[in-house]
Coordinates of C-alpha atoms and ligand atoms in Angstrom, one line a residue:
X211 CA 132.9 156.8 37.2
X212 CA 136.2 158.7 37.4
X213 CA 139.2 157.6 37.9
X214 CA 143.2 159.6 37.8
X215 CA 146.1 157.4 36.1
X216 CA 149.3 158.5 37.5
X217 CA 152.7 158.4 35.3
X218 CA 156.0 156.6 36.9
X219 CA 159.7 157.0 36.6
X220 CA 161.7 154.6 36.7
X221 CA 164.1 155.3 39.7
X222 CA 166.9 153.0 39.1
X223 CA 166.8 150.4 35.6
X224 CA 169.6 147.8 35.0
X225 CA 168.4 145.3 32.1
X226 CA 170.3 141.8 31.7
X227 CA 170.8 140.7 27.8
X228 CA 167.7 139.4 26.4
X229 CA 166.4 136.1 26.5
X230 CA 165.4 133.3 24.0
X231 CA 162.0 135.0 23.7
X232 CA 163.6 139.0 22.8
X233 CA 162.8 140.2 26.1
X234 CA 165.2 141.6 28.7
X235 CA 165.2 140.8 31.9
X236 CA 164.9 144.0 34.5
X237 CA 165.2 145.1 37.9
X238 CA 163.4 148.5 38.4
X239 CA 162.1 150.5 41.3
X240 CA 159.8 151.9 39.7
X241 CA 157.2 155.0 41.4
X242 CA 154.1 156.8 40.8
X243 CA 154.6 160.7 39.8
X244 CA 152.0 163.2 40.9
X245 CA 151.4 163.9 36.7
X246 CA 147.8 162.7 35.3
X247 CA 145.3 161.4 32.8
X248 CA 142.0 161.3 33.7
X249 CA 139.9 158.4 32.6
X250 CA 135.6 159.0 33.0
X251 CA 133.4 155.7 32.3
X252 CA 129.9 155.4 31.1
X253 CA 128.0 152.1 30.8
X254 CA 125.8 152.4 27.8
X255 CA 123.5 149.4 26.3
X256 CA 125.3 149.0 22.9
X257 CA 127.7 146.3 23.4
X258 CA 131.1 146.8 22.4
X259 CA 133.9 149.3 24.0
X260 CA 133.9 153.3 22.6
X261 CA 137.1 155.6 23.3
X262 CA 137.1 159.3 23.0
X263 CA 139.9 161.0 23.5
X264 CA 140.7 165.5 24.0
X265 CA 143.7 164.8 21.9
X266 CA 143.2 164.3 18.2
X267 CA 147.0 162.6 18.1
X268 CA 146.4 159.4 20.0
X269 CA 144.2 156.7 18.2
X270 CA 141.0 155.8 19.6
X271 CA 140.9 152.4 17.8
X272 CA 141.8 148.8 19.0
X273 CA 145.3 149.7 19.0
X274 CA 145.1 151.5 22.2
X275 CA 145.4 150.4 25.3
X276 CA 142.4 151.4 27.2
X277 CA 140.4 149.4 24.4
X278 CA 142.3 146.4 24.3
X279 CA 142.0 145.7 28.2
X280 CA 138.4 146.7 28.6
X281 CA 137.8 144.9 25.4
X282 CA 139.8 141.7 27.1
X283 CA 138.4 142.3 30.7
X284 CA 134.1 142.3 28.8
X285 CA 135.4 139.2 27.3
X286 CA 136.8 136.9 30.1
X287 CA 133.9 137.7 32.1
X288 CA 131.7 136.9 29.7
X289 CA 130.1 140.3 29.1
X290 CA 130.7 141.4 25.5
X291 CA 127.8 140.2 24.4
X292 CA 125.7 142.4 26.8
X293 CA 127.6 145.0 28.1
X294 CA 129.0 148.3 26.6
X295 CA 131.1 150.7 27.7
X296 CA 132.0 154.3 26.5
X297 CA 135.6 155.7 28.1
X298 CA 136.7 159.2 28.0
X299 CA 140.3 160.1 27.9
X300 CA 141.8 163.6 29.1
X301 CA 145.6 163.2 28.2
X302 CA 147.7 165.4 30.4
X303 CA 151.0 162.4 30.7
X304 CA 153.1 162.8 27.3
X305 CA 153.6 159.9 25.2
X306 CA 156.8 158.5 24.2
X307 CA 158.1 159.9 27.1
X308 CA 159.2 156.5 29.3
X309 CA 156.1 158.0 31.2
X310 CA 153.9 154.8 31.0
X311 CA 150.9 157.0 30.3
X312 CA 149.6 154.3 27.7
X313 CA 150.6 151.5 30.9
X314 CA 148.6 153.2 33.4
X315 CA 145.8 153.7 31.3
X316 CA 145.6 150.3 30.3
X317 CA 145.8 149.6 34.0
X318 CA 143.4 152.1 35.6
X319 CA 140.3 151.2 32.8
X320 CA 140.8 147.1 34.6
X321 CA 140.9 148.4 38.1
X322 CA 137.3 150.5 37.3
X323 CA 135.9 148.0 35.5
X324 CA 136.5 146.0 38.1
X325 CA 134.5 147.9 40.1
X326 CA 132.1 149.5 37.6
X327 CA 131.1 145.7 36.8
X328 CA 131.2 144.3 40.3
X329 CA 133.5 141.8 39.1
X330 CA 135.5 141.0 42.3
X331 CA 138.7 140.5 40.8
X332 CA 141.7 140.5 43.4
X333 CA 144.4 142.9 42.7
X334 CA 146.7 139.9 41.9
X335 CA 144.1 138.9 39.3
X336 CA 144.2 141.9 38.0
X337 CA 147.8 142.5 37.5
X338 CA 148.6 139.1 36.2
X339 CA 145.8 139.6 33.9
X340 CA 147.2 143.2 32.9
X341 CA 151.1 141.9 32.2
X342 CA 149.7 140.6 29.1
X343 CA 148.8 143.9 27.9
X344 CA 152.7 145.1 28.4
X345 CA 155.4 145.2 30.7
X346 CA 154.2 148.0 33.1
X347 CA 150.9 147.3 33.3
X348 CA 151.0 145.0 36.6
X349 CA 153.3 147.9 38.0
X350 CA 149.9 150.4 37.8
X351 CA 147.9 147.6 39.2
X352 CA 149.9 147.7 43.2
X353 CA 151.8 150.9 42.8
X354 CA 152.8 153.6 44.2
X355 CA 156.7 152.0 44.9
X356 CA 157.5 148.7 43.6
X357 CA 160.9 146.6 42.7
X358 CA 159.8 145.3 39.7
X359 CA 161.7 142.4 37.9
X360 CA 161.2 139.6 34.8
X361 CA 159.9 141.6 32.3
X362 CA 158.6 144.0 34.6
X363 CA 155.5 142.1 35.3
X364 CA 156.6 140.7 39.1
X365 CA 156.4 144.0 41.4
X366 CA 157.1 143.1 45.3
X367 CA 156.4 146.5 46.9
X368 CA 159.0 148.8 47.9
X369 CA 158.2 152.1 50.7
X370 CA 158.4 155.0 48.5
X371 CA 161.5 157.1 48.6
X372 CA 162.3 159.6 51.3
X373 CA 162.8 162.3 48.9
X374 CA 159.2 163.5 48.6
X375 CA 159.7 165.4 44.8
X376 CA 161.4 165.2 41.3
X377 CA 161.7 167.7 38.7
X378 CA 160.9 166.1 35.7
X379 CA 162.6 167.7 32.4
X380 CA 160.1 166.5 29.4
X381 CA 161.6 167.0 26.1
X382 CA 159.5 167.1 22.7
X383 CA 161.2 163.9 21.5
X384 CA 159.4 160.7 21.0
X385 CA 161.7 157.4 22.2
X386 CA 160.5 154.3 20.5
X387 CA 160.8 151.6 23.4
X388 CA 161.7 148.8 20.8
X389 CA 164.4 150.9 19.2
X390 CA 166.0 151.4 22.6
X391 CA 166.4 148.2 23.6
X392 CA 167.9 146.8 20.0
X393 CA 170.3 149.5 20.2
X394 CA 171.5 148.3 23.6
X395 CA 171.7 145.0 22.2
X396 CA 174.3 146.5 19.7
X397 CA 176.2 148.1 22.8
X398 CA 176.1 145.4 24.8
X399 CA 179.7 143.8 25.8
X400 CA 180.1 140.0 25.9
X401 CA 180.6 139.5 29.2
X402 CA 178.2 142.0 30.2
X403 CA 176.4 141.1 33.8
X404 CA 173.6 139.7 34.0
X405 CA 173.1 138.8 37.6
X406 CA 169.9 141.5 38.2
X407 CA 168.6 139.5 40.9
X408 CA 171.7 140.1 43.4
X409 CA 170.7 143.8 43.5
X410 CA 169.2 144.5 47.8
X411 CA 167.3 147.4 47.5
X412 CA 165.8 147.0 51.1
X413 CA 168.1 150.4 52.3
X414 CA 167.3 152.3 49.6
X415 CA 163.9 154.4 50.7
X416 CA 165.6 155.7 53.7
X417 CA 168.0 157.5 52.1
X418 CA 167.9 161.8 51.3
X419 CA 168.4 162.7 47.5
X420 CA 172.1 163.0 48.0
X421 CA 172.8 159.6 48.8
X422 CA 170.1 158.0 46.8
X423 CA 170.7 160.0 43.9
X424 CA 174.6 158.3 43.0
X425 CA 172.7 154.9 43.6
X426 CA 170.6 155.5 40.6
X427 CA 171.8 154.0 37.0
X428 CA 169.5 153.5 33.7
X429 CA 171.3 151.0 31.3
X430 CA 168.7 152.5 28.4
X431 CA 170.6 155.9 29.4
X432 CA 173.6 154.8 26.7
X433 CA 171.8 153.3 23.5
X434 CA 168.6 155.9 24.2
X435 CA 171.6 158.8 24.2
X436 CA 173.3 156.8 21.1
X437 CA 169.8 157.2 19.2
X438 CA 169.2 160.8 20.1
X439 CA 172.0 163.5 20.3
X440 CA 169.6 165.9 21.1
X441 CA 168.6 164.2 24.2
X442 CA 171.9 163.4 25.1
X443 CA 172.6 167.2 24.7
X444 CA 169.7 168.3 27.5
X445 CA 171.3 165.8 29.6
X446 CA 174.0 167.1 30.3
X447 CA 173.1 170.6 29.5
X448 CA 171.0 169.9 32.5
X449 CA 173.7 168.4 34.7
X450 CA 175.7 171.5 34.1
X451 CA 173.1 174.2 34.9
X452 CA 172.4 171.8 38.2
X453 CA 175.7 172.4 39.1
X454 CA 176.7 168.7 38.3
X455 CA 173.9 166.8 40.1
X456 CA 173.0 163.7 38.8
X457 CA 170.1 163.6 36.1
X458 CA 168.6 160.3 34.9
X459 CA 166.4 159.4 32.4
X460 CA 162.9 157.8 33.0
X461 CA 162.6 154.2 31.3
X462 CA 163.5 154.0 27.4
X463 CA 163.8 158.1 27.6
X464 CA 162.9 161.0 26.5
X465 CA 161.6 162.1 30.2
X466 CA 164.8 163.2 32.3
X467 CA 164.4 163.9 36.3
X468 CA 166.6 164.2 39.3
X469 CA 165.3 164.6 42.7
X470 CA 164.8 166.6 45.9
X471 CA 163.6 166.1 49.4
X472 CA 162.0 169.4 49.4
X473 CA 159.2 171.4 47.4
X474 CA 161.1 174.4 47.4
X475 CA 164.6 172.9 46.3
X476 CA 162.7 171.1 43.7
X477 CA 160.9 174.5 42.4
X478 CA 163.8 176.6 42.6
X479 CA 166.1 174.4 40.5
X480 CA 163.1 173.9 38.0
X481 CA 163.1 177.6 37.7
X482 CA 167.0 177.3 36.8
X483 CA 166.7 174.1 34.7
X484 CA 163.2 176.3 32.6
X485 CA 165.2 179.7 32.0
X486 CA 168.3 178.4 30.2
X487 CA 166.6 175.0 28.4
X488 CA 163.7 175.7 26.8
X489 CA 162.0 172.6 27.4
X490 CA 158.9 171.5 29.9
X491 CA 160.5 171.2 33.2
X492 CA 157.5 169.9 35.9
X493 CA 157.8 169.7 40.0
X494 CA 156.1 166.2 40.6
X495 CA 155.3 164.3 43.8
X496 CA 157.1 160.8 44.3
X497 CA 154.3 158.6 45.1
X498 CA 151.5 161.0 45.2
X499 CA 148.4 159.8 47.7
X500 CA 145.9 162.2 46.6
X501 CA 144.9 162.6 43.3
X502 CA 144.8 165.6 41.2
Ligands
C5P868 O1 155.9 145.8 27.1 P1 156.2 147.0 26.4 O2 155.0 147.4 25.5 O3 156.6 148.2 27.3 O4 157.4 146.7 25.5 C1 157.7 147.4 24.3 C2 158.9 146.8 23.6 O5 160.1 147.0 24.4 C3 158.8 145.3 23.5 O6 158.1 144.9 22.3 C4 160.3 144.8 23.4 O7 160.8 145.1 22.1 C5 160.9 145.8 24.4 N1 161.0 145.3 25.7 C6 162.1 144.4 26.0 N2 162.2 143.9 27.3 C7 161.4 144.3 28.3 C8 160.4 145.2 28.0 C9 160.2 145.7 26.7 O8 162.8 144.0 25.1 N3 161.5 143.8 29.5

């Protein structure tokens, strides 16, 4: 069985200050980006879960996340003992790059499973069953456009955004998602606000890039920029070249995007944005249907 793991950007991100536990409270509408690993399952008769992977970089062991959830899914339904599984991974979605590749992969191996097994989970069993896995896991589970809030793990869904594409400016820097969010515990202000649940994002997919686009904040935006001058740089050597447009990062950085209601406004600018940078730029679909 194959399967196609989309990315996501994060759209919009405010975090509140972190609670007893370290984690931050969030209110994200996240969506799906037409950018993809591919994932190809075999059963085999050895018990036990085997990754291979086309890039020599990422770790194949237990670390990973397609291991740990098949490992966890053969376990809670009683089939480690019997059942094996080899998964092969083509990585096309850059790491480190606020991306969720490693999310969606995680996500996509419990959604075939569940059907390579016959298991019958419901997709809410599934996604509360991911969330321990990591925050965006449950995201990957509904998708394409969700509002996603606690840690990221509750994900009401949300109609996709009326601008149909986003140029996504991919950087070779690696953000480390803990890092981030200590250094925006360092910026944070005392009487910063916390009330993420008062945000009403229900007008929000009707509107056209121009008047979505100065809607849009990411609070990782500051301490990701204070950890990186080089990423802070692209950003607003990419505002410049865009004539001022507003450019946002994707989750705890380093993926920047900004978007456009049209293919051919999105390619043109991309064509700007690749001349003068010298970084990966990539037209994407928002909430892609087909698979690539
Ligand atoms: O869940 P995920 O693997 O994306 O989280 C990586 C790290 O980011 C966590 O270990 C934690 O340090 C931080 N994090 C957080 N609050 C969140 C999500 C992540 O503090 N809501």
């Amino acid at each position: 069985m194959r399967v196609t793991a989309p990315a996501k950007i994060n759209l919009h991100l405010r975090v509140g200050p972190p609670t007893a536990d370290g984690f931050h409270p969030l209110s994200s509408w996240m969506v799906t980006v037409g950018l993809f690993d591919n994932l190809e399952f075999t059963l085999t008769d050895t018990p036990g879960v085997r990754l291979t992977c086309d890039d020599p970089a990422l770790p194949t062991d237990a670390s990973n996340l397609v291991v740990k959830t098949a490992t966890g899914l053969l376990d809670a339904a009683n089939l480690s003992a019997t059942t094996g599984v080899h998964i092969h991974l083509t990585k096309r979605i850059p790491s480190g790059a606020g991306l969720g590749g490693g999310s969606s992969d995680g996500a996509f191996t419990l959604l075939a499973l569940n059907k390579l097994l016959d298991l019958q989970w419901s997709p809410d069993r599934l996604a509360s069953f991911a969330s321990r896995y990591g925050s965006d896991l449950a995201f990957f589970c509904h998708g394409p456009s969700s509002v996603c809030t606690g840690r990221g793990e509750i994900v009401p869904p949300l109609a996709p955004p009326k601008p149909k594409y986003a140029v996504l400016l991919l950087p070779p820097i690696h953000m480390p998602t803990p890092a981030v969010y200590k250094r925006f515990d360092q910026l944070l202000s005392p009487n910063q606000d916390s009330a993420l649940r008062t945000q009403d994002y229900s007008a929000w997919p009707t509107l056209a890039a121009q008047n979505l686009l100065p809607k849009l904040i990411n609070a990782l935006e500051p301490p990701a920029f204070s950890l990186s001058a080089p990423l802070k740089e692209i950003h607003s050597h990419a505002t410049k070249i865009l004539d001022g447009r507003i450019v946002r990062m994707s989750g705890s950085g380093s993926t920047l995007f900004t978007l456009y209601d049209t293919r051919d406004e999105a390619e043109t600018n991309a064509a700007r944005l690749r001349l003068t940078l010298g970084v990966n730029v990539q037209t994407v679909e928002l909430a892609p249907t087909g698979a690539k």
